[in-house]
mmCIF file of C-alpha atoms in Angstrom:
data_model
loop_
_atom_site.group_PDB
_atom_site.id
_atom_site.type_symbol
_atom_site.label_atom_id
_atom_site.label_comp_id
_atom_site.label_asym_id
_atom_site.label_seq_id
_atom_site.Cartn_x
_atom_site.Cartn_y
_atom_site.Cartn_z
ATOM 1 C CA MET F 1 -6.776 18.557 -5.210
ATOM 2 C CA PHE F 2 -6.358 21.065 -8.044
ATOM 3 C CA THR F 3 -5.723 23.849 -5.523
ATOM 4 C CA TYR F 4 -3.131 21.687 -3.779
ATOM 5 C CA ILE F 5 -1.314 21.079 -7.086
ATOM 6 C CA LEU F 6 -1.253 24.809 -7.853
ATOM 7 C CA ARG F 7 0.061 25.550 -4.373
ATOM 8 C CA ARG F 8 2.848 22.993 -4.700
ATOM 9 C CA LEU F 9 3.781 24.267 -8.158
ATOM 10 C CA ALA F 10 3.925 27.819 -6.796
ATOM 11 C CA LEU F 11 6.293 26.698 -4.020
ATOM 12 C CA ILE F 12 8.766 25.361 -6.582
ATOM 13 C CA VAL F 13 9.802 28.901 -7.607
ATOM 14 C CA PRO F 14 10.928 30.199 -4.171
ATOM 15 C CA THR F 15 12.501 26.840 -3.362
ATOM 16 C CA LEU F 16 14.622 26.916 -6.511
ATOM 17 C CA PHE F 17 15.534 30.543 -5.883
ATOM 18 C CA GLY F 18 16.608 29.845 -2.293
ATOM 19 C CA ILE F 19 18.748 26.854 -3.251
ATOM 20 C CA LEU F 20 20.438 28.747 -6.086
ATOM 21 C CA LEU F 21 21.081 31.750 -3.835
ATOM 22 C CA LEU F 22 22.561 29.644 -1.053
ATOM 23 C CA ASN F 23 24.877 27.751 -3.365
ATOM 24 C CA PHE F 24 25.865 30.920 -5.234
ATOM 25 C CA VAL F 25 26.908 32.536 -1.946
ATOM 26 C CA ILE F 26 28.891 29.447 -0.949
ATOM 27 C CA ILE F 27 30.676 29.438 -4.295
ATOM 28 C CA GLN F 28 31.907 32.978 -3.662
ATOM 29 C CA PHE F 29 34.063 31.693 -0.832
ATOM 30 C CA ALA F 30 35.368 28.597 -2.611
ATOM 31 C CA PRO F 31 39.123 28.884 -3.271
ATOM 32 C CA GLY F 32 40.324 28.586 -6.827
ATOM 33 C CA GLY F 33 38.257 28.914 -9.950
ATOM 34 C CA PRO F 34 38.465 29.177 -13.735
ATOM 35 C CA VAL F 35 40.208 32.559 -13.741
ATOM 36 C CA GLU F 36 42.705 31.461 -11.103
ATOM 37 C CA GLN F 37 43.406 28.240 -12.990
ATOM 38 C CA VAL F 38 44.072 30.079 -16.247
ATOM 39 C CA LEU F 39 46.407 32.514 -14.494
ATOM 40 C CA ALA F 40 48.196 29.637 -12.797
ATOM 41 C CA GLU F 41 48.694 27.927 -16.150
ATOM 42 C CA LEU F 42 50.036 31.142 -17.625
ATOM 43 C CA GLN F 43 52.535 31.406 -14.782
ATOM 44 C CA GLY F 44 53.415 27.713 -14.919
ATOM 45 C CA GLN F 45 51.965 27.050 -11.495
ATOM 46 C CA ALA F 46 49.741 24.163 -10.412
ATOM 47 C CA ALA F 47 46.288 24.326 -11.918
ATOM 48 C CA GLY F 48 44.738 24.020 -8.471
ATOM 49 C CA ALA F 49 46.254 27.201 -7.042
ATOM 50 C CA THR F 50 43.958 28.915 -4.602
ATOM 51 C CA ALA F 51 42.908 32.540 -4.612
ATOM 52 C CA ARG F 52 44.171 34.920 -1.911
ATOM 53 C CA VAL F 53 40.823 36.545 -1.389
ATOM 54 C CA SER F 54 37.559 35.137 -2.708
ATOM 55 C CA GLY F 55 35.321 37.371 -4.688
ATOM 56 C CA GLY F 56 33.066 36.797 -7.699
ATOM 57 C CA GLY F 57 32.692 33.084 -8.213
ATOM 58 C CA GLY F 58 35.612 32.314 -5.929
ATOM 59 C CA ASP F 59 38.064 34.027 -8.266
ATOM 60 C CA VAL F 60 37.893 37.771 -8.196
ATOM 61 C CA ALA F 61 39.112 39.827 -5.264
ATOM 62 C CA SER F 62 38.826 43.555 -5.535
ATOM 63 C CA SER F 63 41.363 45.706 -3.777
ATOM 64 C CA GLY F 64 40.832 49.238 -2.602
ATOM 65 C CA SER F 65 42.052 50.603 -5.903
ATOM 66 C CA GLY F 66 39.601 48.437 -7.842
ATOM 67 C CA SER F 67 42.258 46.156 -9.306
ATOM 68 C CA SER F 68 41.970 42.345 -9.146
ATOM 69 C CA GLN F 69 44.497 40.302 -7.202
ATOM 70 C CA TYR F 70 45.252 36.620 -7.817
ATOM 71 C CA ARG F 71 47.956 34.255 -6.850
ATOM 72 C CA GLY F 72 49.714 33.686 -10.145
ATOM 73 C CA ALA F 73 48.845 37.121 -11.505
ATOM 74 C CA ASP F 74 52.214 38.666 -10.698
ATOM 75 C CA GLY F 75 53.925 39.757 -13.866
ATOM 76 C CA LEU F 76 50.771 39.677 -15.983
ATOM 77 C CA ARG F 77 49.448 42.861 -17.510
ATOM 78 C CA PRO F 78 46.166 44.174 -16.047
ATOM 79 C CA ASP F 79 44.518 44.112 -19.471
ATOM 80 C CA VAL F 80 45.273 40.373 -19.771
ATOM 81 C CA ILE F 81 43.683 39.723 -16.392
ATOM 82 C CA ALA F 82 40.672 41.867 -17.313
ATOM 83 C CA GLU F 83 40.228 39.971 -20.570
ATOM 84 C CA ILE F 84 40.278 36.623 -18.749
ATOM 85 C CA GLU F 85 37.768 37.920 -16.198
ATOM 86 C CA LYS F 86 35.446 39.064 -18.990
ATOM 87 C CA GLN F 87 35.815 35.711 -20.751
ATOM 88 C CA PHE F 88 34.395 33.906 -17.715
ATOM 89 C CA GLY F 89 31.907 36.647 -16.823
ATOM 90 C CA PHE F 90 33.674 37.732 -13.635
ATOM 91 C CA ASP F 91 34.028 41.355 -14.724
ATOM 92 C CA LYS F 92 30.666 42.159 -13.105
ATOM 93 C CA PRO F 93 29.774 42.338 -9.393
ATOM 94 C CA ALA F 94 28.447 39.177 -7.783
ATOM 95 C CA HIS F 95 24.894 40.471 -7.340
ATOM 96 C CA GLU F 96 24.642 41.404 -11.019
ATOM 97 C CA ARG F 97 25.857 37.976 -12.068
ATOM 98 C CA PHE F 98 23.327 36.298 -9.784
ATOM 99 C CA VAL F 99 20.413 38.338 -11.123
ATOM 100 C CA MET F 100 21.510 37.575 -14.688
ATOM 101 C CA MET F 101 21.815 33.870 -13.865
ATOM 102 C CA VAL F 102 18.307 33.745 -12.349
ATOM 103 C CA TRP F 103 16.848 35.521 -15.395
ATOM 104 C CA ASN F 104 18.590 33.115 -17.777
ATOM 105 C CA TYR F 105 17.578 30.047 -15.765
ATOM 106 C CA ALA F 106 13.952 31.207 -15.746
ATOM 107 C CA ARG F 107 14.161 30.884 -19.550
ATOM 108 C CA PHE F 108 16.099 27.586 -19.259
ATOM 109 C CA ASP F 109 19.182 29.249 -20.739
ATOM 110 C CA PHE F 110 22.083 27.663 -18.863
ATOM 111 C CA GLY F 111 24.905 29.102 -20.949
ATOM 112 C CA ASP F 112 28.005 27.247 -22.123
ATOM 113 C CA SER F 113 30.538 25.142 -20.263
ATOM 114 C CA TYR F 114 33.781 26.937 -19.413
ATOM 115 C CA TYR F 115 35.971 24.071 -20.557
ATOM 116 C CA ARG F 116 33.907 22.348 -23.236
ATOM 117 C CA ASP F 117 32.760 23.948 -26.448
ATOM 118 C CA ILE F 118 29.134 22.953 -25.908
ATOM 119 C CA ALA F 119 25.986 24.386 -24.341
ATOM 120 C CA VAL F 120 25.291 23.123 -20.840
ATOM 121 C CA VAL F 121 21.791 21.922 -21.729
ATOM 122 C CA ASP F 122 23.196 19.869 -24.617
ATOM 123 C CA LEU F 123 25.832 18.467 -22.278
ATOM 124 C CA VAL F 124 23.195 17.426 -19.745
ATOM 125 C CA ILE F 125 21.014 15.840 -22.439
ATOM 126 C CA GLU F 126 24.054 13.944 -23.704
ATOM 127 C CA LYS F 127 24.838 12.500 -20.256
ATOM 128 C CA LEU F 128 21.248 11.959 -19.109
ATOM 129 C CA PRO F 129 20.629 8.516 -20.721
ATOM 130 C CA VAL F 130 23.435 6.906 -18.704
ATOM 131 C CA SER F 131 22.130 8.139 -15.362
ATOM 132 C CA VAL F 132 18.525 7.353 -16.268
ATOM 133 C CA SER F 133 19.567 3.818 -17.232
ATOM 134 C CA LEU F 134 21.233 3.277 -13.872
ATOM 135 C CA GLY F 135 18.409 4.875 -11.897
ATOM 136 C CA LEU F 136 15.562 3.164 -13.742
ATOM 137 C CA TRP F 137 16.941 -0.377 -13.716
ATOM 138 C CA THR F 138 18.150 -0.037 -10.131
ATOM 139 C CA THR F 139 14.739 1.180 -8.972
ATOM 140 C CA LEU F 140 12.860 -1.562 -10.836
ATOM 141 C CA LEU F 141 15.140 -4.338 -9.565
ATOM 142 C CA THR F 142 15.055 -2.949 -6.040
ATOM 143 C CA TYR F 143 11.253 -3.049 -6.058
ATOM 144 C CA LEU F 144 11.143 -6.505 -7.659
ATOM 145 C CA ILE F 145 13.430 -7.865 -4.936
ATOM 146 C CA SER F 146 12.306 -5.873 -1.904
ATOM 147 C CA ILE F 147 8.533 -6.262 -2.220
ATOM 148 C CA PRO F 148 8.429 -10.109 -2.398
ATOM 149 C CA LEU F 149 11.152 -10.331 0.257
ATOM 150 C CA GLY F 150 9.321 -7.913 2.543
ATOM 151 C CA ILE F 151 6.045 -9.817 2.137
ATOM 152 C CA ALA F 152 7.785 -13.131 2.851
ATOM 153 C CA LYS F 153 9.411 -11.676 5.979
ATOM 154 C CA ALA F 154 6.073 -10.325 7.199
ATOM 155 C CA VAL F 155 4.305 -13.666 6.681
ATOM 156 C CA ARG F 156 7.180 -15.522 8.382
ATOM 157 C CA ASP F 157 7.776 -12.948 11.099
ATOM 158 C CA SER F 158 10.176 -14.131 13.844
ATOM 159 C CA SER F 159 10.992 -17.324 11.931
ATOM 160 C CA ARG F 160 14.470 -18.532 11.002
ATOM 161 C CA PHE F 161 13.950 -17.207 7.479
ATOM 162 C CA ASP F 162 13.131 -13.778 8.886
ATOM 163 C CA SER F 163 16.265 -13.832 11.053
ATOM 164 C CA TRP F 164 18.651 -14.797 8.245
ATOM 165 C CA THR F 165 17.181 -12.362 5.759
ATOM 166 C CA SER F 166 17.266 -9.625 8.402
ATOM 167 C CA PHE F 167 21.005 -10.241 8.744
ATOM 168 C CA ALA F 168 21.398 -9.771 4.974
ATOM 169 C CA VAL F 169 19.270 -6.631 5.096
ATOM 170 C CA VAL F 170 21.388 -5.171 7.905
ATOM 171 C CA ILE F 171 24.573 -5.841 5.924
ATOM 172 C CA GLY F 172 23.072 -4.277 2.810
ATOM 173 C CA ASN F 173 21.988 -1.231 4.789
ATOM 174 C CA ALA F 174 25.313 -0.794 6.595
ATOM 175 C CA VAL F 175 27.743 -1.185 3.696
ATOM 176 C CA PRO F 176 27.758 1.626 1.088
ATOM 177 C CA GLY F 177 27.047 0.671 -2.509
ATOM 178 C CA PHE F 178 30.447 1.847 -3.735
ATOM 179 C CA LEU F 179 32.171 -0.702 -1.476
ATOM 180 C CA PHE F 180 30.092 -3.434 -3.066
ATOM 181 C CA ALA F 181 31.142 -1.997 -6.430
ATOM 182 C CA VAL F 182 34.813 -2.362 -5.514
ATOM 183 C CA LEU F 183 34.198 -5.925 -4.304
ATOM 184 C CA LEU F 184 32.406 -6.851 -7.535
ATOM 185 C CA ILE F 185 35.277 -5.418 -9.581
ATOM 186 C CA VAL F 186 37.804 -7.447 -7.620
ATOM 187 C CA LEU F 187 35.759 -10.630 -8.010
ATOM 188 C CA PHE F 188 34.234 -10.393 -11.489
ATOM 189 C CA ALA F 189 35.929 -7.654 -13.522
ATOM 190 C CA GLY F 190 39.488 -8.899 -13.679
ATOM 191 C CA GLY F 191 40.547 -7.218 -10.458
ATOM 192 C CA ARG F 192 41.912 -10.424 -8.921
ATOM 193 C CA TYR F 193 39.793 -13.466 -9.738
ATOM 194 C CA TRP F 194 37.374 -13.733 -12.693
ATOM 195 C CA ASP F 195 37.202 -11.452 -15.716
ATOM 196 C CA LEU F 196 33.550 -11.929 -16.631
ATOM 197 C CA PHE F 197 32.182 -8.406 -16.964
ATOM 198 C CA PRO F 198 33.479 -5.150 -18.476
ATOM 199 C CA LEU F 199 34.951 -2.560 -16.162
ATOM 200 C CA ARG F 200 34.289 0.630 -18.106
ATOM 201 C CA GLY F 201 31.498 2.265 -20.051
ATOM 202 C CA LEU F 202 27.929 1.337 -20.862
ATOM 203 C CA THR F 203 28.648 -0.185 -24.276
ATOM 204 C CA SER F 204 31.551 -1.833 -26.088
ATOM 205 C CA ASP F 205 33.785 -0.027 -28.574
ATOM 206 C CA ASN F 206 32.263 -1.934 -31.515
ATOM 207 C CA PHE F 207 28.690 -1.302 -30.386
ATOM 208 C CA ASP F 208 27.677 0.321 -33.691
ATOM 209 C CA GLU F 209 28.821 -2.745 -35.629
ATOM 210 C CA MET F 210 26.594 -5.142 -33.672
ATOM 211 C CA THR F 211 23.141 -6.358 -34.583
ATOM 212 C CA ARG F 212 20.194 -5.043 -32.593
ATOM 213 C CA LEU F 213 20.018 -8.202 -30.470
ATOM 214 C CA GLU F 214 23.761 -8.078 -29.799
ATOM 215 C CA GLN F 215 23.484 -4.406 -28.825
ATOM 216 C CA ILE F 216 20.776 -5.195 -26.271
ATOM 217 C CA GLY F 217 22.870 -7.991 -24.814
ATOM 218 C CA ASP F 218 25.980 -5.797 -24.710
ATOM 219 C CA TYR F 219 24.058 -3.004 -22.990
ATOM 220 C CA PHE F 220 22.771 -5.254 -20.198
ATOM 221 C CA TRP F 221 26.156 -6.987 -19.938
ATOM 222 C CA HIS F 222 27.745 -3.646 -19.073
ATOM 223 C CA LEU F 223 24.942 -2.828 -16.605
ATOM 224 C CA VAL F 224 25.322 -5.971 -14.499
ATOM 225 C CA LEU F 225 28.020 -4.807 -12.070
ATOM 226 C CA PRO F 226 27.019 -1.149 -11.526
ATOM 227 C CA VAL F 227 23.312 -1.939 -11.154
ATOM 228 C CA THR F 228 24.035 -4.912 -8.875
ATOM 229 C CA SER F 229 26.177 -2.765 -6.578
ATOM 230 C CA MET F 230 23.450 -0.115 -6.388
ATOM 231 C CA VAL F 231 20.677 -2.653 -5.767
ATOM 232 C CA ILE F 232 22.631 -4.387 -2.982
ATOM 233 C CA GLY F 233 23.219 -1.071 -1.290
ATOM 234 C CA GLY F 234 19.634 0.139 -1.660
ATOM 235 C CA PHE F 235 17.165 -2.698 -1.145
ATOM 236 C CA ALA F 236 17.319 -2.794 2.661
ATOM 237 C CA GLY F 237 15.131 0.202 3.435
ATOM 238 C CA LEU F 238 12.375 -0.765 1.004
ATOM 239 C CA THR F 239 12.366 -4.358 2.285
ATOM 240 C CA LEU F 240 11.847 -3.244 5.880
ATOM 241 C CA LEU F 241 9.219 -0.714 4.794
ATOM 242 C CA THR F 242 7.284 -3.438 2.966
ATOM 243 C CA LYS F 243 7.537 -5.846 5.882
ATOM 244 C CA ASN F 244 6.359 -3.301 8.451
ATOM 245 C CA ALA F 245 3.510 -2.132 6.209
ATOM 246 C CA PHE F 246 2.229 -5.709 5.852
ATOM 247 C CA LEU F 247 2.647 -6.457 9.560
ATOM 248 C CA ASP F 248 0.604 -3.377 10.449
ATOM 249 C CA GLN F 249 -2.216 -4.513 8.145
ATOM 250 C CA ILE F 250 -2.112 -8.187 9.143
ATOM 251 C CA ARG F 251 -2.766 -7.238 12.780
ATOM 252 C CA LEU F 252 -5.899 -5.203 11.992
ATOM 253 C CA GLN F 253 -9.438 -6.380 12.714
ATOM 254 C CA TYR F 254 -10.586 -6.656 9.094
ATOM 255 C CA VAL F 255 -8.015 -9.419 8.506
ATOM 256 C CA GLU F 256 -9.481 -11.486 11.330
ATOM 257 C CA THR F 257 -12.941 -10.864 9.875
ATOM 258 C CA ALA F 258 -11.809 -12.085 6.435
ATOM 259 C CA ARG F 259 -10.357 -15.236 7.987
ATOM 260 C CA ALA F 260 -13.573 -15.820 9.935
ATOM 261 C CA LYS F 261 -15.498 -15.737 6.646
ATOM 262 C CA GLY F 262 -13.511 -18.775 5.498
ATOM 263 C CA LEU F 263 -10.890 -17.149 3.254
ATOM 264 C CA ASN F 264 -7.535 -18.893 3.138
ATOM 265 C CA GLU F 265 -4.287 -17.098 3.944
ATOM 266 C CA ARG F 266 -3.437 -16.428 0.302
ATOM 267 C CA GLN F 267 -6.832 -14.839 -0.359
ATOM 268 C CA VAL F 268 -6.517 -12.728 2.789
ATOM 269 C CA LEU F 269 -2.979 -11.652 1.971
ATOM 270 C CA TYR F 270 -3.387 -10.748 -1.695
ATOM 271 C CA GLY F 271 -7.105 -9.964 -1.754
ATOM 272 C CA HIS F 272 -7.222 -7.615 1.230
ATOM 273 C CA VAL F 273 -3.866 -6.911 2.887
ATOM 274 C CA PHE F 274 -1.814 -6.369 -0.273
ATOM 275 C CA ARG F 275 -3.836 -3.421 -1.598
ATOM 276 C CA ASN F 276 -3.732 -1.501 1.680
ATOM 277 C CA ALA F 277 -0.147 -2.329 2.613
ATOM 278 C CA MET F 278 1.257 -1.386 -0.797
ATOM 279 C CA LEU F 279 -0.086 2.174 -0.696
ATOM 280 C CA ILE F 280 3.014 3.698 0.857
ATOM 281 C CA VAL F 281 5.359 1.481 -1.189
ATOM 282 C CA ILE F 282 3.820 2.302 -4.574
ATOM 283 C CA ALA F 283 3.429 5.991 -3.799
ATOM 284 C CA GLY F 284 7.112 6.212 -2.941
ATOM 285 C CA PHE F 285 8.276 4.985 -6.362
ATOM 286 C CA PRO F 286 8.856 8.451 -7.928
ATOM 287 C CA SER F 287 10.817 9.683 -4.913
ATOM 288 C CA ALA F 288 12.808 6.444 -4.775
ATOM 289 C CA PHE F 289 13.790 6.813 -8.434
ATOM 290 C CA ILE F 290 14.959 10.398 -7.926
ATOM 291 C CA SER F 291 16.848 9.439 -4.774
ATOM 292 C CA ILE F 292 18.670 6.591 -6.506
ATOM 293 C CA LEU F 293 19.344 8.705 -9.589
ATOM 294 C CA PHE F 294 20.871 11.638 -7.701
ATOM 295 C CA THR F 295 22.460 10.176 -4.584
ATOM 296 C CA SER F 296 23.557 6.667 -5.448
ATOM 297 C CA SER F 297 24.973 6.944 -8.945
ATOM 298 C CA LEU F 298 27.795 9.465 -8.421
ATOM 299 C CA LEU F 299 30.459 7.153 -7.018
ATOM 300 C CA ILE F 300 29.213 4.244 -9.126
ATOM 301 C CA GLU F 301 29.656 6.303 -12.301
ATOM 302 C CA VAL F 302 33.137 7.328 -11.185
ATOM 303 C CA ILE F 303 34.155 3.767 -10.274
ATOM 304 C CA PHE F 304 32.851 2.227 -13.498
ATOM 305 C CA SER F 305 33.792 5.214 -15.720
ATOM 306 C CA LEU F 306 30.183 5.727 -16.794
ATOM 307 C CA ASP F 307 29.803 9.085 -18.511
ATOM 308 C CA GLY F 308 26.598 10.218 -16.798
ATOM 309 C CA LEU F 309 25.319 13.152 -14.806
ATOM 310 C CA GLY F 310 27.062 12.045 -11.616
ATOM 311 C CA LEU F 311 30.475 11.994 -13.265
ATOM 312 C CA LEU F 312 29.656 15.248 -15.058
ATOM 313 C CA GLY F 313 28.845 16.996 -11.785
ATOM 314 C CA PHE F 314 31.956 15.579 -10.115
ATOM 315 C CA GLU F 315 34.249 16.797 -12.894
ATOM 316 C CA ALA F 316 32.508 20.181 -12.963
ATOM 317 C CA ALA F 317 33.104 20.628 -9.230
ATOM 318 C CA ILE F 318 36.768 19.663 -9.560
ATOM 319 C CA ASN F 319 37.323 22.006 -12.522
ATOM 320 C CA ARG F 320 35.162 24.826 -11.086
ATOM 321 C CA ASP F 321 32.955 24.721 -14.179
ATOM 322 C CA TYR F 322 30.304 26.929 -12.599
ATOM 323 C CA PRO F 323 27.723 26.919 -15.441
ATOM 324 C CA VAL F 324 27.634 23.122 -15.331
ATOM 325 C CA ILE F 325 27.516 23.046 -11.518
ATOM 326 C CA PHE F 326 24.599 25.454 -11.249
ATOM 327 C CA ALA F 327 22.726 24.019 -14.239
ATOM 328 C CA THR F 328 22.881 20.439 -12.932
ATOM 329 C CA LEU F 329 21.895 21.689 -9.475
ATOM 330 C CA PHE F 330 18.937 23.550 -10.974
ATOM 331 C CA ILE F 331 17.804 20.591 -13.077
ATOM 332 C CA PHE F 332 18.222 18.061 -10.251
ATOM 333 C CA THR F 333 16.313 20.250 -7.803
ATOM 334 C CA LEU F 334 13.514 20.926 -10.274
ATOM 335 C CA LEU F 335 13.141 17.225 -11.070
ATOM 336 C CA ALA F 336 13.156 16.315 -7.378
ATOM 337 C CA LEU F 337 10.428 18.840 -6.572
ATOM 338 C CA VAL F 338 8.283 17.744 -9.498
ATOM 339 C CA MET F 339 8.691 14.060 -8.625
ATOM 340 C CA GLN F 340 7.695 14.756 -5.021
ATOM 341 C CA LEU F 341 4.467 16.226 -6.352
ATOM 342 C CA VAL F 342 4.037 13.218 -8.637
ATOM 343 C CA GLY F 343 4.489 10.980 -5.607
ATOM 344 C CA ASP F 344 1.654 12.758 -3.800
ATOM 345 C CA LEU F 345 -0.568 12.426 -6.874
ATOM 346 C CA VAL F 346 0.217 8.707 -7.107
ATOM 347 C CA TYR F 347 -0.654 8.346 -3.434
ATOM 348 C CA HIS F 348 -4.044 9.995 -4.057
ATOM 349 C CA TRP F 349 -4.582 7.877 -7.181
ATOM 350 C CA VAL F 350 -3.855 4.635 -5.326
ATOM 351 C CA ASP F 351 -6.104 5.618 -2.412
ATOM 352 C CA PRO F 352 -8.633 8.388 -3.240
ATOM 353 C CA ARG F 353 -9.436 8.657 0.465
ATOM 354 C CA ILE F 354 -6.126 10.469 0.929
ATOM 355 C CA ASP F 355 -6.802 14.149 0.256
ATOM 356 C CA PHE F 356 -3.822 16.450 0.848
ATOM 357 C CA GLU F 357 -5.924 19.547 0.175
ATOM 358 C CA ALA F 358 -8.435 18.613 2.877
ATOM 359 C CA ARG F 359 -5.562 18.205 5.335
ATOM 360 C CA GLY F 360 -4.254 21.651 4.473
ATOM 361 C CA GLN F 361 -0.855 20.319 3.349
#
């Protein structure tokens, strides 16, 4: 197993490099950018003006004479344009900037945000608690709901209860979480009917003036709607996985043998079936947390104005804040790869018979 861990850790480096390279190349062809936006502001044009020809970082386009051309640069002195390019680091060729970025990222030096006077790593650390709160509570609630529901559906397979709950699962799987978020706002956040829960932020404005108990209550009060919308949109897959895992185990021969020995259904279910059926469910917890954290929280953070990593990445993409874009991409990818390895280790810990190294994986 130790060799398998080393092999997986070694694969993280080329995977990160490939993802950074691919996204860096794509960025070169993205219209607009920080230099173009500054030039547009200087010329009084719209901040979202697009570049004529994409070059370094989607901004710089080198002509045959070596001068840079931008929409919005007409009338500006070349030294002004050169100074702006140097300010954002676009005075160097693309390959030099990529090599420098890889070297800095290898030392976890992500630079500074273009539009905020703060280091990117400090910015990520500042936003991380919000996203972790959403991801952690959503994952825990999803498991607490899906596992008992999946077990109940497996025990009552083909019953009326199974049919009605399957209808709810299908609805939860078909409707995106952000649509549930909009519905919850309309119903419970003063959108049209009741004004029971706050619409914005993770805490109230007077949070610092509250007692510790009041702060805890205020924190969970703000989490109700965003976490509920994410749980509703995410519990379907885990419920069906739990049900199918239990059905597969219930139909095996050892279950019939346990019943023949005189064990009741509860003893068979929780004494024998539960441990084997829950292997895949428990082992998938790390990956489920990462998936919910990175894929489900973006629109929820935007809808509920939660200042987390999802909203940070969205604003960085809109503003072409490349250091933030690449740093969040690097951190998200690294966490995802590490958590996949953790998931494999949990799988082996839950069932030592599973040996990835012996299988050559």
